[in-house]
């Protein structure tokens, strides 16, 4: 059994874990995403997502280790980051209404791939049950966007929701009505792939059910 620390401010990621019976501790990283991507020189969407997930996990893990008031004997940190690959370009959060509107006018009726990087760091001591592992992987899901009229795009952008999410859309919020279908894990589109995270944690020796708020009897 371990304590999962989520290195993300995303309410959607937190909600996904809570709905699955896991109550993580949330610690937000101080990572400058643009600086990290520039430092590593990555351009492929999958690599961008994984590099950012790793940077966030490492930042929070370092902060926890340096914090004398935090007991890391049972802690595993998971960092995540999502980007949309569309027409050969990598798209994160649009940031402005103009950018979100322009992006949706390109995406409507088309398809893209939402990549979510995951990185797990086992902080548990290796002289006990800790594995010392630091490992990651990417969940990639094809997303098909509905044919939207200009007034629908304007109305959605006006809500503010697409400005602060990767790809300028959500699957679990207002944007869900504008996604006509997906191919892959819907959890990965929301922001954290539960099946993939389960596999990564298993590599550290942690069974997914041991993280449930009421752990299953072994």
Tab-separated table of C-alpha atoms in Angstrom:
chain	number	residue	atom	x	y	z
A	1	UNK	CA	0.000	0.000	0.000
A	2	UNK	CA	1.157	3.544	-0.683
A	3	UNK	CA	0.023	7.143	-0.601
A	4	UNK	CA	-0.547	8.611	-4.058
A	5	UNK	CA	0.460	12.238	-4.600
A	6	UNK	CA	-1.007	13.852	-7.707
A	7	UNK	CA	1.344	16.470	-9.161
A	8	UNK	CA	-1.413	18.340	-10.973
A	9	UNK	CA	-3.898	21.131	-10.339
A	10	UNK	CA	-6.402	19.559	-12.741
A	11	UNK	CA	-9.813	19.082	-11.093
A	12	UNK	CA	-10.691	16.545	-13.805
A	13	UNK	CA	-7.715	14.326	-12.922
A	14	UNK	CA	-8.549	14.536	-9.237
A	15	UNK	CA	-12.226	13.753	-9.899
A	16	UNK	CA	-11.280	10.716	-12.015
A	17	UNK	CA	-9.169	9.266	-9.223
A	18	UNK	CA	-11.749	10.005	-6.525
A	19	UNK	CA	-14.494	8.382	-8.628
A	20	UNK	CA	-12.252	5.301	-8.901
A	21	UNK	CA	-11.935	5.044	-5.120
A	22	UNK	CA	-8.530	6.740	-4.760
A	23	UNK	CA	-8.086	9.903	-2.672
A	24	UNK	CA	-4.709	11.376	-3.649
A	25	UNK	CA	-2.895	14.228	-1.991
A	26	UNK	CA	-2.632	17.101	-4.479
A	27	UNK	CA	0.648	18.970	-4.867
A	28	UNK	CA	0.976	21.429	-7.757
A	29	UNK	CA	4.342	21.715	-9.470
A	30	UNK	CA	6.142	24.958	-10.267
A	31	UNK	CA	7.228	23.769	-13.717
A	32	UNK	CA	7.545	26.270	-16.560
A	33	UNK	CA	6.155	24.126	-19.381
A	34	UNK	CA	7.574	26.183	-22.259
A	35	UNK	CA	11.029	26.197	-20.667
A	36	UNK	CA	10.992	22.420	-20.175
A	37	UNK	CA	9.999	21.726	-23.784
A	38	UNK	CA	12.680	24.129	-25.028
A	39	UNK	CA	15.346	22.564	-22.804
A	40	UNK	CA	14.700	19.039	-24.055
A	41	UNK	CA	14.051	20.118	-27.629
A	42	UNK	CA	11.150	17.691	-28.065
A	43	UNK	CA	8.710	18.223	-30.919
A	44	UNK	CA	6.655	15.015	-31.217
A	45	UNK	CA	3.375	15.277	-29.324
A	46	UNK	CA	3.916	12.062	-27.343
A	47	UNK	CA	7.378	13.238	-26.271
A	48	UNK	CA	6.086	16.660	-25.205
A	49	UNK	CA	3.385	15.062	-23.048
A	50	UNK	CA	5.827	12.619	-21.420
A	51	UNK	CA	8.599	15.176	-20.813
A	52	UNK	CA	6.157	17.547	-19.120
A	53	UNK	CA	4.627	14.770	-17.012
A	54	UNK	CA	8.103	13.737	-15.875
A	55	UNK	CA	9.135	17.310	-15.098
A	56	UNK	CA	6.050	17.843	-12.947
A	57	UNK	CA	6.491	14.565	-11.076
A	58	UNK	CA	10.183	15.257	-10.455
A	59	UNK	CA	9.491	18.813	-9.276
A	60	UNK	CA	6.921	17.675	-6.718
A	61	UNK	CA	9.016	14.662	-5.652
A	62	UNK	CA	11.999	16.939	-5.008
A	63	UNK	CA	9.848	19.348	-3.003
A	64	UNK	CA	8.435	16.527	-0.889
A	65	UNK	CA	11.882	15.076	-0.237
A	66	UNK	CA	13.199	18.486	0.814
A	67	UNK	CA	10.252	19.132	3.124
A	68	UNK	CA	11.244	17.793	6.523
A	69	UNK	CA	7.623	17.870	7.680
A	70	UNK	CA	6.542	15.419	4.989
A	71	UNK	CA	6.970	11.684	5.524
A	72	UNK	CA	7.707	10.120	2.145
A	73	UNK	CA	8.013	6.540	3.387
A	74	UNK	CA	4.738	5.554	1.688
A	75	UNK	CA	4.621	8.120	-1.117
A	76	UNK	CA	4.341	7.578	-4.849
A	77	UNK	CA	4.123	10.679	-7.053
A	78	UNK	CA	2.295	10.760	-10.378
A	79	UNK	CA	2.673	13.626	-12.821
A	80	UNK	CA	0.498	14.053	-15.914
A	81	UNK	CA	0.306	16.346	-18.898
A	82	UNK	CA	-1.917	16.360	-21.985
A	83	UNK	CA	-1.481	17.779	-25.473
A	84	UNK	CA	-3.516	17.471	-28.649
A	85	UNK	CA	-1.873	16.398	-31.887
A	86	UNK	CA	-3.811	17.954	-34.761
A	87	UNK	CA	-2.771	18.343	-38.385
A	88	UNK	CA	0.833	17.627	-37.469
A	89	UNK	CA	0.944	20.301	-34.758
A	90	UNK	CA	1.108	20.070	-30.964
A	91	UNK	CA	-1.586	22.007	-29.118
A	92	UNK	CA	-1.744	22.660	-25.406
A	93	UNK	CA	-4.042	25.178	-23.723
A	94	UNK	CA	-5.125	27.942	-26.131
A	95	UNK	CA	-5.051	30.596	-23.398
A	96	UNK	CA	-7.129	33.203	-25.234
A	97	UNK	CA	-10.628	33.260	-26.683
A	98	UNK	CA	-9.281	34.163	-30.110
A	99	UNK	CA	-6.923	31.168	-30.133
A	100	UNK	CA	-9.661	28.794	-28.913
A	101	UNK	CA	-12.099	30.061	-31.532
A	102	UNK	CA	-9.573	29.702	-34.345
A	103	UNK	CA	-8.643	26.212	-33.214
A	104	UNK	CA	-12.243	25.014	-33.065
A	105	UNK	CA	-12.943	26.336	-36.540
A	106	UNK	CA	-10.120	24.126	-37.739
A	107	UNK	CA	-11.050	21.101	-35.604
A	108	UNK	CA	-14.785	20.908	-36.303
A	109	UNK	CA	-15.677	17.849	-38.321
A	110	UNK	CA	-12.095	16.594	-38.089
A	111	UNK	CA	-10.091	14.320	-35.773
A	112	UNK	CA	-7.017	14.640	-33.565
A	113	UNK	CA	-5.087	12.529	-31.072
A	114	UNK	CA	-5.047	13.475	-27.399
A	115	UNK	CA	-1.797	12.341	-25.757
A	116	UNK	CA	-1.540	12.213	-21.968
A	117	UNK	CA	1.863	11.575	-20.451
A	118	UNK	CA	2.130	9.840	-17.080
A	119	UNK	CA	5.212	9.668	-14.865
A	120	UNK	CA	5.436	7.771	-11.568
A	121	UNK	CA	8.183	8.197	-8.963
A	122	UNK	CA	8.413	5.796	-6.020
A	123	UNK	CA	9.744	7.716	-3.011
A	124	UNK	CA	9.425	4.811	-0.614
A	125	UNK	CA	12.772	3.731	0.860
A	126	UNK	CA	14.424	0.945	-1.099
A	127	UNK	CA	15.533	-0.786	2.104
A	128	UNK	CA	11.850	-1.410	2.760
A	129	UNK	CA	9.075	-1.959	0.215
A	130	UNK	CA	10.160	0.827	-2.147
A	131	UNK	CA	11.201	-0.015	-5.690
A	132	UNK	CA	13.140	3.187	-6.367
A	133	UNK	CA	11.323	3.266	-9.701
A	134	UNK	CA	10.886	6.312	-11.895
A	135	UNK	CA	8.980	5.415	-15.014
A	136	UNK	CA	6.364	6.663	-17.425
A	137	UNK	CA	4.245	6.077	-20.473
A	138	UNK	CA	1.745	7.838	-22.743
A	139	UNK	CA	-1.949	7.217	-23.323
A	140	UNK	CA	-3.036	8.207	-26.849
A	141	UNK	CA	-6.685	8.431	-27.897
A	142	UNK	CA	-8.159	9.514	-31.215
A	143	UNK	CA	-10.860	12.163	-30.788
A	144	UNK	CA	-13.496	12.914	-33.431
A	145	UNK	CA	-14.955	16.407	-33.260
A	146	UNK	CA	-18.532	17.245	-34.232
A	147	UNK	CA	-19.447	19.621	-37.052
A	148	UNK	CA	-20.114	22.860	-35.169
A	149	UNK	CA	-21.702	26.027	-36.480
A	150	UNK	CA	-19.921	29.306	-35.804
A	151	UNK	CA	-22.493	30.307	-33.179
A	152	UNK	CA	-21.915	27.031	-31.328
A	153	UNK	CA	-18.164	27.647	-31.292
A	154	UNK	CA	-18.681	31.236	-30.115
A	155	UNK	CA	-21.006	30.096	-27.337
A	156	UNK	CA	-18.584	27.419	-26.150
A	157	UNK	CA	-15.594	29.761	-26.198
A	158	UNK	CA	-17.618	32.360	-24.277
A	159	UNK	CA	-17.959	29.925	-21.350
A	160	UNK	CA	-14.202	30.114	-20.847
A	161	UNK	CA	-13.895	26.333	-20.507
A	162	UNK	CA	-11.807	25.642	-23.633
A	163	UNK	CA	-9.237	28.346	-22.852
A	164	UNK	CA	-7.535	26.463	-20.019
A	165	UNK	CA	-7.629	22.838	-21.193
A	166	UNK	CA	-5.390	20.918	-23.567
A	167	UNK	CA	-6.761	20.899	-27.094
A	168	UNK	CA	-9.429	23.508	-26.232
A	169	UNK	CA	-12.038	20.907	-25.270
A	170	UNK	CA	-13.214	18.662	-22.470
A	171	UNK	CA	-14.866	15.267	-22.631
A	172	UNK	CA	-16.336	15.407	-19.139
A	173	UNK	CA	-17.622	18.991	-19.203
A	174	UNK	CA	-19.449	21.366	-21.529
A	175	UNK	CA	-17.303	20.200	-24.431
A	176	UNK	CA	-18.588	16.638	-24.216
A	177	UNK	CA	-21.486	17.464	-26.550
A	178	UNK	CA	-19.009	18.533	-29.223
A	179	UNK	CA	-17.048	15.259	-29.332
A	180	UNK	CA	-18.752	12.803	-31.662
A	181	UNK	CA	-16.614	9.816	-30.738
A	182	UNK	CA	-13.264	8.523	-29.488
A	183	UNK	CA	-11.009	5.560	-30.163
A	184	UNK	CA	-9.081	4.594	-27.055
A	185	UNK	CA	-9.253	5.209	-23.324
A	186	UNK	CA	-11.660	8.004	-22.412
A	187	UNK	CA	-9.902	8.427	-19.055
A	188	UNK	CA	-6.787	9.504	-20.939
A	189	UNK	CA	-8.790	12.227	-22.688
A	190	UNK	CA	-10.123	13.458	-19.341
A	191	UNK	CA	-6.515	13.727	-18.218
A	192	UNK	CA	-5.366	10.573	-16.468
A	193	UNK	CA	-5.578	7.022	-17.846
A	194	UNK	CA	-6.577	4.795	-14.956
A	195	UNK	CA	-5.674	1.535	-16.768
A	196	UNK	CA	-2.228	2.898	-17.673
A	197	UNK	CA	-1.625	4.254	-14.174
A	198	UNK	CA	-2.585	0.869	-12.741
A	199	UNK	CA	0.063	-0.782	-14.936
A	200	UNK	CA	2.755	1.730	-13.974
A	201	UNK	CA	2.007	1.330	-10.271
A	202	UNK	CA	2.109	-2.457	-10.645
A	203	UNK	CA	5.695	-2.102	-11.885
A	204	UNK	CA	6.549	-0.462	-8.551
A	205	UNK	CA	4.919	-3.330	-6.667
A	206	UNK	CA	1.759	-1.422	-5.751
A	207	UNK	CA	-1.588	-3.070	-6.477
A	208	UNK	CA	-4.276	-0.649	-7.637
A	209	UNK	CA	-6.847	-1.992	-5.152
A	210	UNK	CA	-4.478	-1.233	-2.262
A	211	UNK	CA	-5.006	2.480	-2.980
A	212	UNK	CA	-8.775	2.354	-2.629
A	213	UNK	CA	-10.052	4.477	0.239
A	214	UNK	CA	-11.306	1.193	1.719
A	215	UNK	CA	-8.563	-1.230	0.634
A	216	UNK	CA	-9.726	-4.631	-0.530
A	217	UNK	CA	-8.810	-7.557	1.675
A	218	UNK	CA	-5.932	-9.586	0.275
